[in-house]
């Protein structure tokens, strides 16, 4: 009981501060990252930040005022890796209250040789790459997310076009830092399809197949969950992913990868995606496009 009382003493003031912050400024955006390494690149641009953890599922959420936009509250949430955790966390957030929009921000792996580590992809659509038919002869073809036995499957989940254009416009107004191993090359920002599933593909033939058949520029593990939940709730969403690796030209230690990021430069995960996301949120065009005020739940 003493531990519980101590916990309440710590959390209630933080929640009260967070609610009061929202009431003063009204507009709120949610930024969803898979891991803390990605989230930290967004949180550094928040002022007056308080920790407001989700209870169920138990995840860290930091609420603050965005630097350069005193009227905008940003919730940065670390959802965990994978489609299930991303869906679970975003569902909990949107049941709690409705934000102006949701951004899925983080890292990804390239699906084309010309897309390099440090580049950024802004989603036009998100492709659920695991939703396929695997035939008796071993061949497979993409089906999409089956919602029932009547309606056509969702082959792709569209990105909100206003948010996509806002992200691309903001990206043209900033200079992204070069990737540590290619200091002479400046990152490029693309718009295109983002593949999303719980599979990390290192197989060049599979990566090429996805790029050729589905048109994906990169792959990651949360965007399809975030986008599908936002679609169901009617909340605008955009996914902004930077490239952490290219398995078509893998680093020497790629075979030692266990899925925990041993072959990645962890300090740079999501850094350039975060810079594009922050620039977008700070832009006056974004402020004009998202002026609706949304009630805090009782």
XYZ file of C-alpha atoms in Angstrom:
298
model
C 0.000 0.000 0.000
C 2.845 2.377 0.683
C 4.251 1.778 -2.786
C 0.843 2.385 -4.332
C 0.411 5.629 -2.408
C 3.827 6.804 -3.528
C 2.960 6.006 -7.148
C -0.246 8.022 -6.943
C 1.595 10.949 -5.421
C 3.970 11.010 -8.370
C 1.520 10.418 -11.205
C -1.470 12.581 -10.288
C 0.441 15.908 -10.460
C 1.930 14.898 -13.818
C -1.501 14.024 -15.230
C -2.965 17.256 -13.834
C -0.182 19.273 -15.456
C -0.714 17.447 -18.741
C -4.460 18.080 -18.734
C -3.991 21.735 -17.800
C -1.434 22.109 -20.596
C -3.925 20.732 -23.114
C -6.761 22.972 -21.887
C -4.642 26.093 -22.317
C -3.600 25.341 -25.886
C -6.292 22.944 -27.138
C -4.554 21.464 -30.209
C -2.784 18.122 -29.794
C -0.828 15.741 -32.018
C 0.379 12.205 -31.277
C 3.792 11.010 -32.465
C 4.231 7.233 -32.253
C 7.723 5.689 -32.218
C 8.636 2.042 -31.766
C 11.657 2.458 -29.477
C 13.167 5.079 -27.203
C 16.107 5.649 -29.550
C 13.607 7.003 -32.101
C 11.389 8.845 -29.626
C 14.306 10.745 -28.079
C 14.875 12.599 -31.360
C 11.365 14.077 -31.106
C 11.272 14.639 -27.347
C 14.289 16.946 -27.463
C 12.071 19.525 -29.211
C 9.492 19.584 -26.414
C 9.307 22.161 -23.639
C 7.371 21.910 -20.362
C 7.379 18.135 -20.842
C 5.765 15.784 -18.346
C 5.614 11.995 -18.245
C 2.041 10.731 -18.601
C 2.345 6.939 -18.868
C -0.427 4.886 -20.362
C -1.853 2.410 -17.853
C -3.068 -0.244 -20.282
C -1.048 -1.084 -22.200
C 1.776 0.152 -20.002
C 3.878 2.396 -22.238
C 5.770 5.640 -21.829
C 4.153 8.837 -23.036
C 5.768 12.261 -22.782
C 3.617 15.351 -23.299
C 5.100 18.738 -24.049
C 4.812 21.983 -25.970
C 6.521 21.909 -29.337
C 9.428 24.288 -29.756
C 8.311 27.086 -32.083
C 4.580 26.243 -31.693
C 3.365 27.317 -28.274
C -0.209 26.478 -29.279
C 0.564 22.828 -30.056
C 0.748 19.962 -27.581
C 2.663 16.876 -28.700
C 2.339 13.457 -27.108
C 5.379 11.299 -27.927
C 4.550 7.651 -27.280
C 6.903 4.656 -27.386
C 4.691 1.775 -28.523
C 7.177 -1.090 -28.784
C 8.277 -3.011 -31.857
C 5.742 -4.651 -34.149
C 2.256 -4.374 -35.603
C 0.397 -5.753 -32.562
C 1.996 -3.403 -30.043
C 1.557 -0.404 -32.335
C -2.140 -1.223 -32.886
C -2.723 -1.809 -29.183
C -1.141 1.462 -28.093
C -2.739 3.660 -30.755
C -6.161 2.147 -30.022
C -5.730 3.005 -26.332
C -4.661 6.545 -27.185
C -7.569 7.214 -29.535
C -10.103 5.743 -27.126
C -8.755 8.138 -24.516
C -9.203 11.261 -26.679
C -9.095 12.381 -30.313
C -5.984 14.250 -31.533
C -5.719 16.467 -34.605
C -3.579 13.780 -36.246
C -1.148 10.918 -35.646
C 2.407 10.616 -36.966
C 4.240 7.286 -37.135
C 7.920 8.240 -36.965
C 10.973 5.993 -36.977
C 13.412 3.941 -39.011
C 13.088 1.445 -41.850
C 15.037 -0.690 -44.323
C 15.384 0.285 -47.996
C 13.732 -1.656 -50.825
C 15.833 -0.175 -53.624
C 19.564 0.197 -54.195
C 19.258 3.904 -54.918
C 17.688 4.586 -51.482
C 20.493 4.981 -48.997
C 20.839 5.058 -45.183
C 19.859 8.535 -44.002
C 17.249 9.054 -46.712
C 13.625 9.593 -45.647
C 10.359 8.182 -47.005
C 7.040 9.985 -46.464
C 4.131 7.595 -46.963
C 1.641 7.845 -49.789
C 0.169 4.530 -48.661
C 1.127 1.758 -46.254
C 1.221 -1.777 -47.684
C 0.480 -4.703 -45.314
C 3.127 -6.949 -46.862
C 2.372 -9.996 -44.691
C -1.207 -10.235 -46.008
C -0.658 -12.704 -48.827
C -1.658 -16.115 -50.171
C 1.069 -18.763 -50.155
C 0.144 -21.392 -52.758
C 0.810 -25.136 -52.781
C 3.604 -24.690 -55.297
C 5.372 -22.183 -53.058
C 4.381 -19.084 -55.016
C 2.693 -16.196 -53.232
C 0.703 -13.132 -54.139
C -0.374 -10.071 -52.189
C -3.997 -10.014 -51.027
C -4.266 -7.259 -48.446
C -6.033 -7.022 -45.090
C -9.246 -9.050 -45.070
C -11.886 -7.303 -42.978
C -14.661 -9.778 -43.756
C -15.745 -12.286 -46.415
C -17.690 -9.775 -48.516
C -15.728 -6.574 -49.048
C -12.510 -6.413 -51.092
C -9.351 -6.643 -48.953
C -7.395 -3.504 -48.138
C -4.364 -3.864 -50.381
C -3.003 -0.536 -49.137
C -3.932 1.959 -46.423
C -3.879 5.523 -47.768
C -2.069 8.370 -46.054
C -3.892 11.624 -45.386
C -2.961 13.745 -48.451
C -2.810 17.036 -46.550
C -0.357 15.609 -44.023
C 1.718 14.001 -46.773
C 2.042 17.304 -48.640
C 2.789 19.142 -45.401
C 5.613 16.718 -44.619
C 7.094 16.984 -48.117
C 6.890 20.788 -48.041
C 8.553 20.946 -44.630
C 11.310 18.602 -45.817
C 12.281 21.017 -48.602
C 12.884 23.768 -46.050
C 15.429 21.917 -43.904
C 18.853 20.392 -44.440
C 19.121 16.872 -43.098
C 22.448 15.740 -41.644
C 24.489 13.231 -43.627
C 24.583 9.597 -42.559
C 27.688 8.890 -40.423
C 29.265 6.513 -42.964
C 28.516 8.684 -46.035
C 29.438 12.164 -44.864
C 29.721 13.571 -48.404
C 26.153 12.616 -49.368
C 23.098 14.551 -48.273
C 19.930 12.565 -47.557
C 17.062 12.587 -50.038
C 13.374 12.732 -49.030
C 11.053 10.509 -51.084
C 7.315 10.086 -51.127
C 6.060 6.571 -51.736
C 4.701 3.317 -50.420
C 5.929 1.962 -47.100
C 5.795 -1.806 -46.570
C 4.918 -2.894 -43.061
C 4.857 -6.261 -41.277
C 6.590 -8.083 -38.425
C 9.183 -9.503 -40.818
C 12.699 -8.086 -41.178
C 13.752 -9.219 -44.648
C 17.447 -9.646 -45.409
C 16.769 -11.677 -48.559
C 17.613 -9.620 -51.681
C 15.203 -11.559 -53.910
C 12.298 -10.995 -51.493
C 13.129 -7.299 -51.107
C 13.303 -6.905 -54.885
C 10.014 -8.781 -55.279
C 8.236 -6.457 -52.861
C 9.674 -3.378 -54.550
C 8.749 -4.647 -58.027
C 5.312 -6.127 -57.303
C 4.060 -3.804 -54.576
C 6.022 -0.623 -55.299
C 7.357 -0.308 -51.750
C 10.324 1.972 -51.100
C 11.093 0.618 -47.638
C 9.895 -1.741 -44.911
C 9.273 -1.380 -41.190
C 7.121 -2.926 -38.460
C 4.564 -0.480 -37.041
C 3.061 1.721 -39.762
C 0.356 -0.714 -40.840
C -0.952 -1.004 -37.277
C -0.878 2.746 -36.690
C -2.462 3.548 -40.065
C -5.211 0.934 -39.849
C -6.296 2.009 -36.363
C -6.297 5.671 -37.402
C -8.328 4.795 -40.490
C -10.916 3.012 -38.350
C -11.134 5.946 -35.912
C -11.230 8.562 -38.682
C -8.032 10.285 -37.506
C -5.608 11.685 -40.135
C -2.269 9.864 -40.206
C 1.076 10.053 -41.994
C 4.135 7.834 -41.662
C 7.641 9.303 -41.857
C 10.480 6.775 -41.898
C 14.191 7.205 -42.409
C 16.444 4.514 -43.805
C 18.644 2.751 -41.248
C 19.982 0.035 -43.558
C 19.881 -1.361 -47.077
C 20.014 -5.160 -47.137
C 20.599 -5.079 -50.908
C 24.068 -3.786 -50.006
C 24.422 -5.107 -46.447
C 27.164 -4.134 -43.997
C 29.790 -6.781 -43.108
C 28.079 -7.623 -39.792
C 24.570 -8.084 -41.259
C 24.656 -11.868 -40.732
C 25.150 -11.342 -37.002
C 21.849 -9.455 -36.795
C 19.333 -11.082 -34.439
C 16.609 -8.478 -34.867
C 17.800 -6.353 -31.959
C 19.692 -3.902 -34.152
C 23.247 -5.201 -33.865
C 23.963 -4.153 -37.476
C 22.433 -0.671 -37.113
C 23.785 2.681 -35.922
C 21.441 2.942 -32.964
C 22.081 6.608 -32.174
C 20.787 7.593 -35.628
C 17.597 5.513 -35.673
C 14.719 7.790 -36.639
C 16.779 10.966 -36.314
C 16.109 12.315 -39.818
C 12.482 11.193 -39.785
C 12.070 13.117 -36.525
C 13.603 16.240 -38.065
C 11.113 16.111 -40.937
C 8.215 15.475 -38.529
C 9.190 18.380 -36.253
C 9.673 20.730 -39.222
C 6.222 19.758 -40.472
C 4.560 20.402 -37.108
C 6.318 23.760 -36.789
C 5.305 24.894 -40.274
C 2.578 27.545 -40.525
C 0.887 25.605 -43.338
C 0.376 22.665 -41.000
C -0.971 24.981 -38.298
C -3.535 26.385 -40.734
C -4.588 22.928 -41.935
C -5.215 21.578 -38.419
C -7.043 24.349 -36.621
C -9.974 22.286 -35.353
C -10.343 22.108 -31.587
C -11.138 18.791 -30.021
C -12.686 18.159 -26.591
C -10.867 16.479 -23.766
C -12.779 13.381 -22.584
C -14.722 13.531 -19.352
